[in-house]
Short mmCIF file of C-alpha atoms in Angstrom, two decimals:
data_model
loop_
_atom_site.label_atom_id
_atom_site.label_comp_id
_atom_site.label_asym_id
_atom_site.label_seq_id
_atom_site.Cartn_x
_atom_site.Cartn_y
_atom_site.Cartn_z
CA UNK A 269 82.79 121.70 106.28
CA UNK A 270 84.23 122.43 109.77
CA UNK A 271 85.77 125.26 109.17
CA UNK A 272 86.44 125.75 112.85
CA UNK A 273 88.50 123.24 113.27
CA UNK A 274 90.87 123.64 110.81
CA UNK A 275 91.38 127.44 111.10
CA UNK A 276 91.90 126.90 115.04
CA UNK A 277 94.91 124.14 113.83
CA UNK A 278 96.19 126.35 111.06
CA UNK A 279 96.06 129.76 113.87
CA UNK A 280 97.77 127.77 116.47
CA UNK A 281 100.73 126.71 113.78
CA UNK A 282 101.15 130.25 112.79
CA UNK A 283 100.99 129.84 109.17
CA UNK A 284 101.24 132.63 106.49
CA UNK A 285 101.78 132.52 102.93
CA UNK A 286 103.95 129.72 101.40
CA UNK A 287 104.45 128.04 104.79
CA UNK A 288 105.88 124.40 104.07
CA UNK A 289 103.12 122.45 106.11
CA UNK A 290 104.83 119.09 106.18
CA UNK A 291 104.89 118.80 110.30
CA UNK A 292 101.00 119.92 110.97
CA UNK A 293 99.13 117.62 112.39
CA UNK A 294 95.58 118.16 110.77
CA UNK A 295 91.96 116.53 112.35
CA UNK A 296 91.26 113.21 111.04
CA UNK A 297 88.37 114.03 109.81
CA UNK A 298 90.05 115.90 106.58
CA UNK A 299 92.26 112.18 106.13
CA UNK A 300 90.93 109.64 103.50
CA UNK A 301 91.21 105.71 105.08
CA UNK A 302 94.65 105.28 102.79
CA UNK A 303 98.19 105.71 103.31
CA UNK A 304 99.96 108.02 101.19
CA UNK A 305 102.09 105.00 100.18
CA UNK A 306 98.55 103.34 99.16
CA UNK A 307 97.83 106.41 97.40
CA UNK A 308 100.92 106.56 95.39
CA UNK A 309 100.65 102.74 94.29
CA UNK A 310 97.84 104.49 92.43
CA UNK A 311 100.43 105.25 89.75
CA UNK A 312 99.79 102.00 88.64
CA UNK A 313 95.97 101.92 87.68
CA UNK A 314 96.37 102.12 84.13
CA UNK A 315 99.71 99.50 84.13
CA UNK A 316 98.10 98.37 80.58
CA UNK A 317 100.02 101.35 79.11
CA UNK A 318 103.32 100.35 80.29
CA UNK A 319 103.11 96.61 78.68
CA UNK A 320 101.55 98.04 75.32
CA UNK A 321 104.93 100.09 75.24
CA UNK A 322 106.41 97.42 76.22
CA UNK A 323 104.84 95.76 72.86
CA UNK A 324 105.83 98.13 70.12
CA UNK A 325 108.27 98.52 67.56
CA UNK A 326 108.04 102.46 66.88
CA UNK A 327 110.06 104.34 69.78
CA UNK A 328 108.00 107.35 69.16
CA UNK A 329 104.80 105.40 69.54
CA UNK A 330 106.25 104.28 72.95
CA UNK A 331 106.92 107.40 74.06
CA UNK A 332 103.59 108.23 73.80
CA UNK A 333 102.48 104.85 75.46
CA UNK A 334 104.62 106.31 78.29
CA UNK A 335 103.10 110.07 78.17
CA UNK A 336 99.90 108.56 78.86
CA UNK A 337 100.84 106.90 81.41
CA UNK A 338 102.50 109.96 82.91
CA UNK A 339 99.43 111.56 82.69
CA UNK A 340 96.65 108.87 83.94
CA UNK A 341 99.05 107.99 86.82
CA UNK A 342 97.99 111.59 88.53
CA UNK A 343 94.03 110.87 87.15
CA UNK A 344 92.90 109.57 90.48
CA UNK A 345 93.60 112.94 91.91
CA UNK A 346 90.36 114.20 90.55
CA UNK A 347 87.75 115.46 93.13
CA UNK A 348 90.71 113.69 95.65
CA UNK A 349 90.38 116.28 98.40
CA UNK A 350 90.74 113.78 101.53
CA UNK A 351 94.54 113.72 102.52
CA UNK A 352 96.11 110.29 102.92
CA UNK A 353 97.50 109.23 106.32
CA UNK A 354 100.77 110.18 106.92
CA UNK A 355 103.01 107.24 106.80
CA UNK A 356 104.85 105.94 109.85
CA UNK A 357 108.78 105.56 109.71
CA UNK A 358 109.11 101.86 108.17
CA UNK A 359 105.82 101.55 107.28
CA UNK A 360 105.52 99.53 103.39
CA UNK A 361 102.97 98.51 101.48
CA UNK A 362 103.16 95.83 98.88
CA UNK A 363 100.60 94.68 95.67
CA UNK A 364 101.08 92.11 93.34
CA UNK A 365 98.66 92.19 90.29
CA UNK A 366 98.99 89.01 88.17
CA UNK A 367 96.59 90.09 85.98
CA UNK A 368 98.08 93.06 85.13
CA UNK A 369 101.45 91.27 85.43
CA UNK A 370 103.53 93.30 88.40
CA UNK A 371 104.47 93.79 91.55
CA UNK A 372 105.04 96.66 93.85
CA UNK A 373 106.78 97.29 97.09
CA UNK A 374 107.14 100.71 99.00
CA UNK A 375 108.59 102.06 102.28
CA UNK A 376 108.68 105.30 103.95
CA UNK A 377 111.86 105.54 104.19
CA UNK A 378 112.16 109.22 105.77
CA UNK A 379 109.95 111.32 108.51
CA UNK A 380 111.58 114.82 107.84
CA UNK A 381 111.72 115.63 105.07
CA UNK A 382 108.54 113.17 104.43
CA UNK A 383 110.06 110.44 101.59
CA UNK A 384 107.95 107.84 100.44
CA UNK A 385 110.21 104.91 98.08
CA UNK A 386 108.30 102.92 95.84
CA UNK A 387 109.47 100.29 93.28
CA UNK A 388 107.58 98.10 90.63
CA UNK A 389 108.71 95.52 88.34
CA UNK A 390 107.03 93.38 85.52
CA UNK A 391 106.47 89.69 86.70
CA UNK A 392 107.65 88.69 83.08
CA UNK A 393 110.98 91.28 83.34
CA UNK A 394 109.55 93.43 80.53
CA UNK A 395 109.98 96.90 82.85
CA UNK A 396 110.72 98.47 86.12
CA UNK A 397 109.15 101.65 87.62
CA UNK A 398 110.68 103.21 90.34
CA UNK A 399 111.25 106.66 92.12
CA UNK A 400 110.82 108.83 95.54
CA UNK A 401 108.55 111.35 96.25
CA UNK A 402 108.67 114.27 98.67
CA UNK A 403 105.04 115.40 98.51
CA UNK A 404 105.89 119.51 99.56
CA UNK A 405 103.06 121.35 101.02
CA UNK A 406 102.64 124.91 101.27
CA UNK A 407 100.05 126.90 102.57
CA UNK A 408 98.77 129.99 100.33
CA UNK A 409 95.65 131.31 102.37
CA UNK A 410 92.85 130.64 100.63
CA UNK A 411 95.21 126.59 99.05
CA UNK A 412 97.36 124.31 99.79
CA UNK A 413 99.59 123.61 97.04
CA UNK A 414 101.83 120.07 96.89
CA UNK A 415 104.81 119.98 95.02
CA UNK A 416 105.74 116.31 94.42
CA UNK A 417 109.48 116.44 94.31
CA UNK A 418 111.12 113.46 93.28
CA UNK A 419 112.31 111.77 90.19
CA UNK A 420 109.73 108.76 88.53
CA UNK A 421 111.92 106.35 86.36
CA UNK A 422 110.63 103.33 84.32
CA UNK A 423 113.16 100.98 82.30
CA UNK A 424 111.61 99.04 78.99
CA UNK A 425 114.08 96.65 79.75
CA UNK A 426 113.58 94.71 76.08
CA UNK A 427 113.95 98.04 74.49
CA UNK A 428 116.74 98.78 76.26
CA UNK A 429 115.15 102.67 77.00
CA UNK A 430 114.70 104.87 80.25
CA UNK A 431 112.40 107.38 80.47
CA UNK A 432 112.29 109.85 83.75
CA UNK A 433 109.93 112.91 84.55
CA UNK A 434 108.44 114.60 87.50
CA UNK A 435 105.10 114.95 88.58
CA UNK A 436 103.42 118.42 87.92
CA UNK A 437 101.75 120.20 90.82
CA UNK A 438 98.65 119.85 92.41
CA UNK A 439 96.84 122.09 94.28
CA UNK A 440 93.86 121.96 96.63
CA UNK A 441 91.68 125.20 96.83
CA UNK A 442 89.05 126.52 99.21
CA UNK A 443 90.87 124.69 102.80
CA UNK A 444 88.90 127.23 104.20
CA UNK A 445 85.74 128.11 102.76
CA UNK A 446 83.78 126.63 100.55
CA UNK A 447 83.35 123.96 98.06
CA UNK A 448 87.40 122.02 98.44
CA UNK A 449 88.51 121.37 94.36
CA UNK A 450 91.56 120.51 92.73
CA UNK A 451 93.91 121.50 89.79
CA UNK A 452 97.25 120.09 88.13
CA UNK A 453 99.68 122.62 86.94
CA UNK A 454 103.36 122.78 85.68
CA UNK A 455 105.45 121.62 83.16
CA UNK A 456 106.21 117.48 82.74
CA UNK A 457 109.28 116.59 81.12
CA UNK A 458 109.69 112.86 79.85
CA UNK A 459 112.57 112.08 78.40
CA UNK A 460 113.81 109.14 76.82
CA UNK A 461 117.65 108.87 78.28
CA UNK A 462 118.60 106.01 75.16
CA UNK A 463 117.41 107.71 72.50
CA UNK A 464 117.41 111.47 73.22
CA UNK A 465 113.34 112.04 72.45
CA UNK A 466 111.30 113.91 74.73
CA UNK A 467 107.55 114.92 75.54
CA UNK A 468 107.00 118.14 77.13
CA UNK A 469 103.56 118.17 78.66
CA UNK A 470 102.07 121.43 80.25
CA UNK A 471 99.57 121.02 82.64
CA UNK A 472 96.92 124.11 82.69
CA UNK A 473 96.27 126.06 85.47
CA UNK A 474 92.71 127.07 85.20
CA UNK A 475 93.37 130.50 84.37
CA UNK A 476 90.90 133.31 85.50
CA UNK A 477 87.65 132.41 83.52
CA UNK A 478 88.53 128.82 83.81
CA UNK A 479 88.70 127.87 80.16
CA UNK A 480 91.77 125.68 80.35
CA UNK A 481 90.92 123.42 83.52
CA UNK A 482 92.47 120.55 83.90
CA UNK A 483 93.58 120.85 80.15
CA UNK A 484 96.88 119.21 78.98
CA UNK A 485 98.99 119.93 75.67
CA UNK A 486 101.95 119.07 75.14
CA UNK A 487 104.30 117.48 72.23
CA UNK A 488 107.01 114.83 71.40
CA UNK A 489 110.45 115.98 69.53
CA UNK A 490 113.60 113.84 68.41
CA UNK A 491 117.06 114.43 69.88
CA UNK A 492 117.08 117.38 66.98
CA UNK A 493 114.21 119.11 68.55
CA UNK A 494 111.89 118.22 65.56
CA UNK A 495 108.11 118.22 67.05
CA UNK A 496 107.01 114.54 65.82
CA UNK A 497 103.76 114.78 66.80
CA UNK A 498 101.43 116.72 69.83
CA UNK A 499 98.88 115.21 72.31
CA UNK A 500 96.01 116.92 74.24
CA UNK A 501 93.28 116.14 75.91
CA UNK A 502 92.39 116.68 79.87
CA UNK A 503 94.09 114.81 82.56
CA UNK A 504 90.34 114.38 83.62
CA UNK A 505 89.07 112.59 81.04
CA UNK A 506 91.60 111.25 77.69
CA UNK A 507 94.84 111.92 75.38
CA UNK A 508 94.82 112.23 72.34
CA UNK A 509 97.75 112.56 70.00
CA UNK A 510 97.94 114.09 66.11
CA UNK A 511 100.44 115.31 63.69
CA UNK A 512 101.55 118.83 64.08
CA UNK A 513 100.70 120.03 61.00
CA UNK A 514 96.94 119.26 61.15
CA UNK A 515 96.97 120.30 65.00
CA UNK A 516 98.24 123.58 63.99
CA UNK A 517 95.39 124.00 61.18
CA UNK A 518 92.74 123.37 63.86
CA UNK A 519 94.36 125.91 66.21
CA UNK A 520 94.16 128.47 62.80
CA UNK A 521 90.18 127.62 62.29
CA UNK A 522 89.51 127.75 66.31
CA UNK A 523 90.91 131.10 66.50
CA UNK A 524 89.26 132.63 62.72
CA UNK A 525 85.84 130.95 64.44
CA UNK A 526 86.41 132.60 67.57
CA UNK A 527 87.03 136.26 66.18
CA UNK A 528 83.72 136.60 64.25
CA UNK A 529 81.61 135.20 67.47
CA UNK A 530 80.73 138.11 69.30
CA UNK A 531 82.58 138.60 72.60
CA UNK A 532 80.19 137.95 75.61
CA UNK A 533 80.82 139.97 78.97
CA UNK A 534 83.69 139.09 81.25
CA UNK A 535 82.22 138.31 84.93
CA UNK A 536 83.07 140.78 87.36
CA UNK A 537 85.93 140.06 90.20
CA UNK A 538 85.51 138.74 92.97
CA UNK A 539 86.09 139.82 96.68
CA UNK A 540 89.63 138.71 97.86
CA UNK A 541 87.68 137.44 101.12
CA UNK A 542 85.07 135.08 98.92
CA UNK A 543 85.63 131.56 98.00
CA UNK A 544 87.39 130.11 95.01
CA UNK A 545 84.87 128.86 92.88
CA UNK A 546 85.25 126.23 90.75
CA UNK A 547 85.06 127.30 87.27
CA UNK A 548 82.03 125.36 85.87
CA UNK A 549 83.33 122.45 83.14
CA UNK A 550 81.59 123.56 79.98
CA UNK A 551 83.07 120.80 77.77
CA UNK A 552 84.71 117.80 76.96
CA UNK A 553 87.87 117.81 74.71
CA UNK A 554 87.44 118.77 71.39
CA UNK A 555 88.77 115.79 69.65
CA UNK A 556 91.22 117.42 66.20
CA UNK A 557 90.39 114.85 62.88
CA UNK A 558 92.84 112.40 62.34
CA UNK A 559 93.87 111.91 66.21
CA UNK A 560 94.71 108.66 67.62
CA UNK A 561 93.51 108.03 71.70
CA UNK A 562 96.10 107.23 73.53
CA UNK A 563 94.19 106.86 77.14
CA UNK A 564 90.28 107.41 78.29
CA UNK A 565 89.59 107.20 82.27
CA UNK A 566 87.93 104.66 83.87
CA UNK A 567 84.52 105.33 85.03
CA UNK A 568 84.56 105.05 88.52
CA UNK A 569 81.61 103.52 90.62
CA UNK A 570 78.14 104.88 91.33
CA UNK A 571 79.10 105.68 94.81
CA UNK A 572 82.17 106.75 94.66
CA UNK A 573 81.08 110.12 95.76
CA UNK A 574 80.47 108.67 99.15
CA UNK A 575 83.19 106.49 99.69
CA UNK A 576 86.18 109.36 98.91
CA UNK A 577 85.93 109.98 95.22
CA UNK A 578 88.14 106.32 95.27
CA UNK A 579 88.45 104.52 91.69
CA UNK A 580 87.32 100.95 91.40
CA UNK A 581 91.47 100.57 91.80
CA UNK A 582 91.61 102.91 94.76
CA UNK A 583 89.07 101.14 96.58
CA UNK A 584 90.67 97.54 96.56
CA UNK A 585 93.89 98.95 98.07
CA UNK A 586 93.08 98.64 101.50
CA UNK A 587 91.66 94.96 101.64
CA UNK A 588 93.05 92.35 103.98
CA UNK A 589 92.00 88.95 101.93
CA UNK A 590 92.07 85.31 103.79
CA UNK A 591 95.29 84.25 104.17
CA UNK A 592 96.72 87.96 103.52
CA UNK A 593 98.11 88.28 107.12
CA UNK A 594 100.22 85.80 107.29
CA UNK A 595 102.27 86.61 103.72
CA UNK A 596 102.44 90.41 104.75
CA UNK A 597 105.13 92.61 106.30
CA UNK A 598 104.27 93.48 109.71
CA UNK A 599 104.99 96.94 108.39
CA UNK A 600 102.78 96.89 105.68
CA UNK A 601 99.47 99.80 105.70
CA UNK A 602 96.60 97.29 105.70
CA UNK A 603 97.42 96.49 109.29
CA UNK A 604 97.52 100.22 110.44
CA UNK A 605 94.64 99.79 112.89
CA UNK A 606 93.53 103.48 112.54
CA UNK A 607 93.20 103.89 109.15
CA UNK A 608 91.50 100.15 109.02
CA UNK A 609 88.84 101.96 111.84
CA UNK A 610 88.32 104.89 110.04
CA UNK A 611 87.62 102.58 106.92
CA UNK A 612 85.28 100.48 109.45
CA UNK A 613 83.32 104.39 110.17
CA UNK A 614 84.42 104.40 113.58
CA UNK A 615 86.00 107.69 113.77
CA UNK A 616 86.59 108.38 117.24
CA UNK A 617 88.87 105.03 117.42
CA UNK A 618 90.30 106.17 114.61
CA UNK A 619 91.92 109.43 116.30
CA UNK A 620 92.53 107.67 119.00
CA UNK A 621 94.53 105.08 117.27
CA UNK A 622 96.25 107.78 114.91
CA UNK A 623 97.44 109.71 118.19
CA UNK A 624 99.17 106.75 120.05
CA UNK A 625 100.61 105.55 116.54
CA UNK A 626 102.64 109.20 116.35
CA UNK A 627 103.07 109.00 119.98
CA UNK A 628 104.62 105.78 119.61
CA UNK A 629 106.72 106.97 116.28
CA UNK A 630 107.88 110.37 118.32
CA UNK A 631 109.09 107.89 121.47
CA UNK A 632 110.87 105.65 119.43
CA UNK A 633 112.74 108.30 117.37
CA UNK A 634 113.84 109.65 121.57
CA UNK A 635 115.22 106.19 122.24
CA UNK A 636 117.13 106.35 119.22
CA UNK A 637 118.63 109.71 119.86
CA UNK A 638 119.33 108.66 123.42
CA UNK A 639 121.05 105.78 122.25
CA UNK A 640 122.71 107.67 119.55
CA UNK A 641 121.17 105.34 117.31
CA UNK A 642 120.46 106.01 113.38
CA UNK A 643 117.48 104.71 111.69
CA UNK A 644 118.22 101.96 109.41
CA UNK A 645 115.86 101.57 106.37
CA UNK A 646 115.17 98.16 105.39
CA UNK A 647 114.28 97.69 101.35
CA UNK A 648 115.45 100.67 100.23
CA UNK A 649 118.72 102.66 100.66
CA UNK A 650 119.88 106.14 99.43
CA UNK A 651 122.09 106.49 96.60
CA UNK A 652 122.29 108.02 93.41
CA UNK A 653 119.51 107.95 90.06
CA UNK A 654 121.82 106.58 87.31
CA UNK A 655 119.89 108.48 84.61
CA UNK A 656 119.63 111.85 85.96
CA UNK A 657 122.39 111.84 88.75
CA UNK A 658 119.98 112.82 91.55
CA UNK A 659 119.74 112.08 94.94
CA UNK A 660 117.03 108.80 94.82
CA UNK A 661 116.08 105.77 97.13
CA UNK A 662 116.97 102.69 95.28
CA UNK A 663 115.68 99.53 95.91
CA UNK A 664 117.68 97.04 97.68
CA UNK A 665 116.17 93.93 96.79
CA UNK A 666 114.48 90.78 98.79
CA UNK A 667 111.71 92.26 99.93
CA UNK A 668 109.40 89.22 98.41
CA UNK A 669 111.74 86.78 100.26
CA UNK A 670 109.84 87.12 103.31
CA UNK A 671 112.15 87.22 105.69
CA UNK A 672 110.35 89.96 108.05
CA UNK A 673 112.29 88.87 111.65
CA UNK A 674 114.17 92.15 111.55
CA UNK A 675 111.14 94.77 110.91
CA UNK A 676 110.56 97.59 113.28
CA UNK A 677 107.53 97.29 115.28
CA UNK A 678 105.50 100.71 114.48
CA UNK A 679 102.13 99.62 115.15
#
């Protein structure tokens, strides 16, 4: 870990304690080879749980369709401790997946504050998932911590339903020294705008010992408030959902079991000045009788641990197939020539390429201010989220016509 290097760039920024980080230009050698707009297309990994909501009757079973969507769309975050590029002003990135049946286009559609747009839709006009992110960063010594502002929305359009949340946080430990790892705290809200349901999922911080990494509990009520049913599990691994009643029994039996074991020794504290450790994983989630799965991970591939901790999905993002070229934006990420070295292992071209592209961005935003010139964004424009009446980037449409003449050239 060259800790050198990023202490000298963190010194020379004068950071302290909750810093926002969003205009520090780190070494490319702590960047994965994917755009954040790649890594947010991500989301869509486990699609197969928006179409089986799509597919039943029961508005509380969808709702927990959607939960588990909410929660495997942040899965590929695990052991994720390269950063994505940066996106350029303009940039997009588009993927169609017939066999998963949708397509997605995205645009950075702000430099500061960094906004990244992104907008999917069913090929079959079953759904539409949409929102804008504003990936926060801030600087706590030892962590960096990313708030992902920004309001997800996906439309069952046969159902007639809406369902918005917000991501929970995510935060990076050990920048500094030692072994990098990575939680997911905070409280997800998902609510159901047509019907008035909602899930409330908390996210566990790891507390002190570590017992509730990466755990996840949560539970669905009607517009009344009545809790229909809860789901667990680890954002790591699966979700499970049972009936409340037998979930609190369990919790009853856990805790008379846990009294008549006899306490073992708390650890001693730390020094303030030693790494954060990553509590060891003891087990897998405890599965309550009578629970239905609602979502297991994918296993990802044997060498995954040398290629970024990327997914199977993760890993196909970047490719430029025959014929590609020719359909794509100009804009679009798989044509940003340093992330497409640093994928090739040639990291010196990489940071070469990576400091003219931001050379190139900061000169063009000059002209424009000479010129008195505002930037224009081109698929997506600013308005206001129908659902939640927040500010939003909505998706203007005709992207998928092709008609690229009037892109910006960033690259």
């Amino acid at each position: 870990m060259p800790v050198s290097l990023i202490s000298s760039h963190l010194c020379e920024s004068n950071l302290h304690s909750n810093l926002e980080l969003s205009k520090i230009t780190m070494p490319i050698v702590f960047n994965e080879p994917l755009s954040f707009l790649q890594r947010i297309t991500e989301y869509m990994e486990h699609t197969y749980l928006i179409n089986k909501a799509c597919l039943l009757s029961d508005s509380i079973e969808r709702m927990q369709a959607v939960a588990a969507f909410a929660v495997s769309a942040v899965a590929s975050q695990w052991d994720r401790t390269g950063k994505p590029f940066n996106p350029l002003l303009g940039e997009t990135y588009e993927l169609t997946r017939e066999d998963q049946g949708y397509r997605l286009i995205s645009e950075q559609v702000s430099h500061h504050p960094p906004v990244s747009a992104f907008h999917a839709e069913s090929l079959v006009g079953d759904f539409v998932f949409h929102g804008s992110i504003y990936p926060k960063l801030k600087f706590w010594g030892k962590s960096v911590e990313a708030e992902p502002k920004g309001t997800i929305t996906l439309e069952l359009l046969k159902h007639g339903e809406v369902y918005t949340w917000t991501n929970p946080f995510c935060c990076v430990h050990n920048v500094i020294l030692g072994k990098l790892w990575i939680e997911q705290y905070g409280t997800v809200e998902i609510l159901n705008h047509s019907t008035g349901d909602k899930c409330v999922l908390n996210f566990k911080p790891c507390g002190m010992f570590g017992k509730e990494l990466h755990r996840v509990e949560g539970y669905i009520q009607d517009k009344s408030k009545n809790k229909l049913c809860v789901i667990y599990g680890k954002w790591t691994e699966c979700m499970w959902s049972v009936d409340p009643q037998t979930y609190e029994s369990n919790k009853k039996a856990e805790k008379k079991a846990d009294s008549k074991k006899q306490k073992s020794p708390e650890p001693e504290g730390v020094d303030g000045d030693d790494a954060d450790n990553m509590p060891e994983v003891l087990e897998t989630v405890a599965v309550i009788p009578g629970s239905t799965l609602l979502w297991r991970i994918s296993s990802r591939p044997q060498h995954s641990a040398q290629m970024y901790n990327f997914t199977n999905f993760a890993m196909s993002l970047n490719e430029l197939e025959p014929g590609m070229q020719a359909t794509l934006a100009p804009t679009d990420c798989r044509l940003r020539p340093d992330i497409r070295a640093m994928e090739n292992g040639d990291m010196d071209q990489a940071s070469r390429e990576k400091a003219r592209l931001e050379e190139k961005q900061r000169s063009a935003r000059k002209d424009r201010s000479k010129d008195e010139e505002e930037w224009s964004t081109r698929w997506f424009q600013s308005g206001t989220n129908p659902y939640t009446s927040s500010q939003d980037w909505l998706y203007k449409g005709g992207y998928f016509d092709r008609k690229y003449s009037d892109l910006p050239d960033i690259y």
